[in-house]
GROMACS .gro file of C-alpha atoms in nm:
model
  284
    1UNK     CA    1   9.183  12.642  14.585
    2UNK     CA    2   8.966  12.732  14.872
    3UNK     CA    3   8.946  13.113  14.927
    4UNK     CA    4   9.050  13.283  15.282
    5UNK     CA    5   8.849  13.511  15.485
    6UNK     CA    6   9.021  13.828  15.646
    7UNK     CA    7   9.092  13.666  15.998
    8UNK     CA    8   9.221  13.321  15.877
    9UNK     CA    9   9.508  13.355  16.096
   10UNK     CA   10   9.294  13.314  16.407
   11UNK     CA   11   9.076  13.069  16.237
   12UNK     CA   12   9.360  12.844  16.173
   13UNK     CA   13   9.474  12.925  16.509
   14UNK     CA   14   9.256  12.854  16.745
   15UNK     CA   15   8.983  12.676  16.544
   16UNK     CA   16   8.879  12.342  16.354
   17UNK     CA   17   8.878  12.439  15.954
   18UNK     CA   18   8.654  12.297  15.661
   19UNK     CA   19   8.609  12.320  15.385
   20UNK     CA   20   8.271  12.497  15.327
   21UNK     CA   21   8.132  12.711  15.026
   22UNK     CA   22   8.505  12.773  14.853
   23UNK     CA   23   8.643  12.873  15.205
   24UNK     CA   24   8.823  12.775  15.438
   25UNK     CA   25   8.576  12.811  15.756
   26UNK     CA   26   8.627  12.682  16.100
   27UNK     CA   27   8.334  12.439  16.218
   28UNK     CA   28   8.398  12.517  16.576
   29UNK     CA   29   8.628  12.665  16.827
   30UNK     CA   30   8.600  12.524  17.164
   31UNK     CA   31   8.297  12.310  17.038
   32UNK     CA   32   7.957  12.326  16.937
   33UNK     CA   33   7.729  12.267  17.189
   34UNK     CA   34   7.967  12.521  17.447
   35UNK     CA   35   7.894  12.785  17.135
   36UNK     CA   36   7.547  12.708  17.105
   37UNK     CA   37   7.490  12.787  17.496
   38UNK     CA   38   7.734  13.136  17.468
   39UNK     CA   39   7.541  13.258  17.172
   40UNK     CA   40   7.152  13.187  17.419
   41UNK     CA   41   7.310  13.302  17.737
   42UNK     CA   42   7.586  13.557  17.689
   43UNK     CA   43   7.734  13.627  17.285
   44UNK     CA   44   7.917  13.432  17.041
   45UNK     CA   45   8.073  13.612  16.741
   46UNK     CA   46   8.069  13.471  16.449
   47UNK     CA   47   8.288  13.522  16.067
   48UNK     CA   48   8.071  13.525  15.748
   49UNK     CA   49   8.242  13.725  15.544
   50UNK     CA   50   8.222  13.438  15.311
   51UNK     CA   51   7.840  13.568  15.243
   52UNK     CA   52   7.815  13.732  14.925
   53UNK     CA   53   7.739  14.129  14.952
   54UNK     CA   54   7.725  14.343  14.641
   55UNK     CA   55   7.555  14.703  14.641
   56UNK     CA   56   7.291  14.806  14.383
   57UNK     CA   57   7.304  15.198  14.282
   58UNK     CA   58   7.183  15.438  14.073
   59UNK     CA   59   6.814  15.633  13.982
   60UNK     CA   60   6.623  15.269  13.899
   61UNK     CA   61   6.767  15.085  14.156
   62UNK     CA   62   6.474  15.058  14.306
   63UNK     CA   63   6.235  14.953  14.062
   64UNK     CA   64   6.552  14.720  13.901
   65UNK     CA   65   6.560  14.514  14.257
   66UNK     CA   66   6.121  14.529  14.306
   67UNK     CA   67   6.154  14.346  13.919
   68UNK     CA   68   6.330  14.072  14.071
   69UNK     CA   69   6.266  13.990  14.458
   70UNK     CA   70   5.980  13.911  14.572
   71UNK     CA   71   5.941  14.138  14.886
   72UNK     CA   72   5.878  14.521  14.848
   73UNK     CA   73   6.221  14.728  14.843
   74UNK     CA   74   6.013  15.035  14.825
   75UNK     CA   75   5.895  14.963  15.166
   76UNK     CA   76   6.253  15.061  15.281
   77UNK     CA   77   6.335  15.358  15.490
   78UNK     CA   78   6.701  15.455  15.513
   79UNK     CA   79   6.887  15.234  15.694
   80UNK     CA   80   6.569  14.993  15.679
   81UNK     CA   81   6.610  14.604  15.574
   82UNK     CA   82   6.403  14.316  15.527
   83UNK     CA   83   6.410  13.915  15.390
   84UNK     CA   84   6.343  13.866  15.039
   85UNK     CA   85   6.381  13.622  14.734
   86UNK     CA   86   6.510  13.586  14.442
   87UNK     CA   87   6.296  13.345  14.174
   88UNK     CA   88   6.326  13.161  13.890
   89UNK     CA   89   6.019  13.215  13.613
   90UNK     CA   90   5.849  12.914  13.776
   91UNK     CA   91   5.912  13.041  14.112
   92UNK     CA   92   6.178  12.837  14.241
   93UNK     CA   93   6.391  12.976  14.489
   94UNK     CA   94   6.722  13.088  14.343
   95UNK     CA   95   6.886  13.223  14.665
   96UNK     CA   96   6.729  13.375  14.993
   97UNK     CA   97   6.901  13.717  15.074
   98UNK     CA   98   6.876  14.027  15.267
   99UNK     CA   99   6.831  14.359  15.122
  100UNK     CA  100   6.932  14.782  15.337
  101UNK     CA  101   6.853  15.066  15.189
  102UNK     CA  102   7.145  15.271  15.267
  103UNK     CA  103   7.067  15.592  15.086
  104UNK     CA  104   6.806  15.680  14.857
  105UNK     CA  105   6.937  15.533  14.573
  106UNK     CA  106   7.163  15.268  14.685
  107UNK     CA  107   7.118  14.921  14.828
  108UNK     CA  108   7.311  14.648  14.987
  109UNK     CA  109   7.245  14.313  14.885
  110UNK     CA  110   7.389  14.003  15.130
  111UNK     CA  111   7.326  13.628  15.016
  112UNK     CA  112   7.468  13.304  15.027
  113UNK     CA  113   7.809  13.255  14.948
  114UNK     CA  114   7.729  12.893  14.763
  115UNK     CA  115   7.539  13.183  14.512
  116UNK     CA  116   7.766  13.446  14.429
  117UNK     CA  117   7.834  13.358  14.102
  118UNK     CA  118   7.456  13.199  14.026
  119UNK     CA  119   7.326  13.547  14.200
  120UNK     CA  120   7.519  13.772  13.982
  121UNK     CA  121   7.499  13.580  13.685
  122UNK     CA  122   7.113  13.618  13.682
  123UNK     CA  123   7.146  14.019  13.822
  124UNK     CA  124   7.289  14.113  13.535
  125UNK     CA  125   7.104  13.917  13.287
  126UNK     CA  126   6.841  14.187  13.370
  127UNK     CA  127   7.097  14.484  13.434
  128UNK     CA  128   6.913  14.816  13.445
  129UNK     CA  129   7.132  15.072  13.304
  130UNK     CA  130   6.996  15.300  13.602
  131UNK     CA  131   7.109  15.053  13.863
  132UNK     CA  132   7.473  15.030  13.899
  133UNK     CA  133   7.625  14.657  14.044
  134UNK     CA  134   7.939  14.629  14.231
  135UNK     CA  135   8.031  14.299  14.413
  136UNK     CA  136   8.206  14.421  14.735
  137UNK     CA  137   8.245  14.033  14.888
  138UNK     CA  138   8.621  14.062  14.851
  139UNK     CA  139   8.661  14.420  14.979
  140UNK     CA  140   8.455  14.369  15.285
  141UNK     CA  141   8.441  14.166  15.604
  142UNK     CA  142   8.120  14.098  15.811
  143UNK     CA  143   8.122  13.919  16.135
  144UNK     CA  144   7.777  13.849  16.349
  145UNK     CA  145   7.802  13.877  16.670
  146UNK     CA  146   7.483  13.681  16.828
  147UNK     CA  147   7.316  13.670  17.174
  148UNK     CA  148   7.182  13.887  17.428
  149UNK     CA  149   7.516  14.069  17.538
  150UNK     CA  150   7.581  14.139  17.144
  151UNK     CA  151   7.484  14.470  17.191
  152UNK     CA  152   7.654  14.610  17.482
  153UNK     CA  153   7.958  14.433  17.380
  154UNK     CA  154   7.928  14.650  17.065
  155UNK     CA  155   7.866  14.971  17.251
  156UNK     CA  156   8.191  14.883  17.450
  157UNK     CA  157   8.412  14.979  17.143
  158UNK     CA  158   8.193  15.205  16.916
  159UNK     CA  159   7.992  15.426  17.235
  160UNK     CA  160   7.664  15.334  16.970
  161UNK     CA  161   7.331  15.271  17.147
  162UNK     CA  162   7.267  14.998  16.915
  163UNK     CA  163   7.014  14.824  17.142
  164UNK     CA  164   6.770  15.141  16.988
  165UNK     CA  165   6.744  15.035  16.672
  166UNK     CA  166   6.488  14.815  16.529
  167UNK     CA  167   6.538  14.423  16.378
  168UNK     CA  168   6.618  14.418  16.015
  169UNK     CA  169   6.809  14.793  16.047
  170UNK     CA  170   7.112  14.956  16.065
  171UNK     CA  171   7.316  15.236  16.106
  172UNK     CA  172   7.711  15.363  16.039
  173UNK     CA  173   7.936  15.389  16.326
  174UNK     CA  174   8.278  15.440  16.410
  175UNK     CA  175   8.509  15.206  16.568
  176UNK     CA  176   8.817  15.429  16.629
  177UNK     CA  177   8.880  15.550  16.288
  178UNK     CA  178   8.683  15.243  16.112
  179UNK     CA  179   8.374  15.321  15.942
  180UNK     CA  180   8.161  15.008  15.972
  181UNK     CA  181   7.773  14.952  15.950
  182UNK     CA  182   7.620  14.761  16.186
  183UNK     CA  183   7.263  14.624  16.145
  184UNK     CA  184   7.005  14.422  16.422
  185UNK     CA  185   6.997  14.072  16.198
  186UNK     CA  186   7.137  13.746  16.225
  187UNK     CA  187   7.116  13.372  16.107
  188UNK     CA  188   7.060  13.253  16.484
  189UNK     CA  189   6.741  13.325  16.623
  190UNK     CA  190   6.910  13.511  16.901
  191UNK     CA  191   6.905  13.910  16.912
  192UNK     CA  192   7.198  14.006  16.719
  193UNK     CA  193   7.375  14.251  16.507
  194UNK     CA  194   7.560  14.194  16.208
  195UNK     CA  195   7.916  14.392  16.137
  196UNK     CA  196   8.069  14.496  15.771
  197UNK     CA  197   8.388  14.640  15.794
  198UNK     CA  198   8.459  14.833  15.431
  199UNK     CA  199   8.768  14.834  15.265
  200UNK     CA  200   8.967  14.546  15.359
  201UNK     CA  201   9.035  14.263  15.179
  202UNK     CA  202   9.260  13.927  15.225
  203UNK     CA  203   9.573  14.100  15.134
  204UNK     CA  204   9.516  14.424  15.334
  205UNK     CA  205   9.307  14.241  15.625
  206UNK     CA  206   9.442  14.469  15.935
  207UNK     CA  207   9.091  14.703  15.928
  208UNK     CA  208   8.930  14.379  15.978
  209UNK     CA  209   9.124  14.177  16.238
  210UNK     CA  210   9.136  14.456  16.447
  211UNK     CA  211   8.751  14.478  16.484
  212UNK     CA  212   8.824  14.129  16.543
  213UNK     CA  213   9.044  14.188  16.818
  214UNK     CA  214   8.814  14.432  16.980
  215UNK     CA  215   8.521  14.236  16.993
  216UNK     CA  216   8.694  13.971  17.127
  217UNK     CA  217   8.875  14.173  17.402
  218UNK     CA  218   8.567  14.374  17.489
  219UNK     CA  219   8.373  14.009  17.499
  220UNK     CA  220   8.649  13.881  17.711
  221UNK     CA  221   8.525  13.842  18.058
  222UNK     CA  222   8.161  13.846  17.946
  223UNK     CA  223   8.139  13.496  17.823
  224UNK     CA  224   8.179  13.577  17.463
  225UNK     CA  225   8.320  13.283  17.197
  226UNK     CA  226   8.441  13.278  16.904
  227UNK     CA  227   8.179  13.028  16.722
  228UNK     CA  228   8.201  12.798  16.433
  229UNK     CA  229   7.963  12.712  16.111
  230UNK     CA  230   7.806  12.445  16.383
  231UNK     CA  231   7.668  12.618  16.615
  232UNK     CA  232   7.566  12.859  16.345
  233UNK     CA  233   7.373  12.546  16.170
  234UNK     CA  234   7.172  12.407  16.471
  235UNK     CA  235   7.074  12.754  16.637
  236UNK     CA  236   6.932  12.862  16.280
  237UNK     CA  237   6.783  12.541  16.269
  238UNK     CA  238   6.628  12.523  16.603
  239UNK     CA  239   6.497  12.861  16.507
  240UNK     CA  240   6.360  12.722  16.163
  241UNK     CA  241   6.555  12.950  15.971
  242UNK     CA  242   6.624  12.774  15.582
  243UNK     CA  243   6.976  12.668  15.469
  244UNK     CA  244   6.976  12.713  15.098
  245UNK     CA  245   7.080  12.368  14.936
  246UNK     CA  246   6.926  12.208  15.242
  247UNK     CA  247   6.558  12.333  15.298
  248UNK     CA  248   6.499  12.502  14.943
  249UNK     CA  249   6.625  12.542  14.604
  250UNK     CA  250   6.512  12.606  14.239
  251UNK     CA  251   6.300  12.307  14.260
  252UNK     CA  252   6.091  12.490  14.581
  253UNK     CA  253   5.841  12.766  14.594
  254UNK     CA  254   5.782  13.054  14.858
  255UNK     CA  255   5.463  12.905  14.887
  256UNK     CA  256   5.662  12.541  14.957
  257UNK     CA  257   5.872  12.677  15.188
  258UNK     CA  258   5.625  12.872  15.390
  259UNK     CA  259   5.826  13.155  15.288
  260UNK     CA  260   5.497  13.373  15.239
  261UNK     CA  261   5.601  13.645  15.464
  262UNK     CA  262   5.853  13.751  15.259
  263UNK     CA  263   5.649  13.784  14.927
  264UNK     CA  264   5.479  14.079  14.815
  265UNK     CA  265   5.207  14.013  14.555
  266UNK     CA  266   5.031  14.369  14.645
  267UNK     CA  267   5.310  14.595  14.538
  268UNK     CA  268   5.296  14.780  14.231
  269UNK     CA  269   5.595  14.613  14.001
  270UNK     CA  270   5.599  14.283  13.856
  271UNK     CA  271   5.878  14.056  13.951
  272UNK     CA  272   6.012  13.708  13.802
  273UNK     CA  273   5.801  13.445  13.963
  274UNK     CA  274   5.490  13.660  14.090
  275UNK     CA  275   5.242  13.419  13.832
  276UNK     CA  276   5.314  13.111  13.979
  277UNK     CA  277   5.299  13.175  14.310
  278UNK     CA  278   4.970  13.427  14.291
  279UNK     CA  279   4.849  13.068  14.121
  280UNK     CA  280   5.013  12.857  14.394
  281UNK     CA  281   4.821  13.071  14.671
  282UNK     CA  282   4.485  13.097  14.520
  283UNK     CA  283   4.471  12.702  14.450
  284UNK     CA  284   4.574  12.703  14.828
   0.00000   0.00000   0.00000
């Protein structure tokens, strides 16, 4: 049976639902090409809190995570994030994901929801005793919320200047007495931020629905909409973002995908996949 995101309610409500990745999604709201234009010209928020999200912790989580993506986690300030990959011993592409240091020792780990149970599977296959796993999909929500308004519509309900921080970081803030964090990434092309609300789940989905709520209401008369897994599809494609299943897989390489950016062959760890592709690039 098809699993149900926090704010199902309103999805069922006021949108069209599919079936996508075990949930029950909505492919649009008003429709996909009036989406598309909110998300270039205004803001369009957006539920994924069917992407997968676990948090890696403990004294070797570090060097447990630089053994098996293929970007440089040791680059990583706090609050820092970056693309990576996660490869097979012949370097295909086992699931694209994004990776924030949120403390010294402990990392948050976001990837496609068609993955979860590939992803963690293959995690711990190589568990590190000093690198703790906890999959915190279910007791989480994250919505995006896309566009150039995203960010003052954001500083409407937490007071954060979250127009200062960089792409690919993030930062706590408080919306009333929610904790969430809020980071500058998206799966649009647009400048965006992306929210996770802690500590709700299906069956306790208030903390959720009313970030929800506020976004919406704070988005209200400023051209926000509610958008769908369409408009989510063509603006990541127009901005030639990969859909996993689509674009790459465990049959494609880094190299393949012009992925190269987000492999690291200088840093100092070995990682699953790092022979092939070193081969792959020096053959050209």
């Amino acid at each position: 049976m098809p699993k149900r995101t926090q704010v199902y309610d309103y999805h069922k409500k006021h949108g069209n639902i599919v079936d996508y990745a075990g949930y029950e999604l909505p492919v649009w709201f008003e429709g996909i090409i009036p989406e598309c234009k909110a998300v270039r010209t205004h803001a369009g928020l957006f539920d994924v809190s069917h992407m997968g999200r676990i948090t890696v912790e403990g004294k070797n989580a570090e060097t447990f995570l630089n053994s098996l993506v293929t970007n440089d986690v040791s680059t990583l300030s706090i609050g820092q994030g970056h693309y990576s990959l996660l490869c097979n011993p012949s370097a295909g592409i086992i699931d694209d994901l994004t990776i924030f240091r949120t403390s010294q020792t402990k990392y948050l780990v976001v990837y496609n929801a068609a993955n979860r149970d590939k992803n963690w599977a293959w995690l711990e296959k190589h568990r590190d005793p000093g690198a703790g796993l906890r999959d915190v999909s279910d007791q989480s929500a994250m919505f995006a919320a896309q566009g150039p308004k995203a960010g003052q519509l954001l500083r409407s309900i937490s007071g954060a200047r979250l127009e200062e921080i960089d792409k690919y970081s993030g930062k706590e803030v408080r919306v009333g007495d929610l904790s969430c964090l809020v980071t500058r990434s998206g799966y649009t092309g647009e400048d965006g931020f992306e929210i996770y609300v802690w500590n709700t789940t299906s069956q306790n989905p208030e903390p959720a629905l009313r970030i929800w709520d506020k976004l919406l209401s704070a988005g209200k008369h400023e051209g926000l909409k509610p958008s769908g897994l369409g408009a989510r599809d063509v603006l990541r494609l127009e901005a030639g973002m990969c859909l996993y299943g689509n674009d790459i897989d465990e049959k494609i390489t880094p190299v393949e995908a012009r992925l190269n950016f987000a492999v690291r062959l200088d840093k100092k760890s070995d990682f699953v996949g790092r022979g092939p592709i070193q081969k792959e690039k020096e053959q050209g």
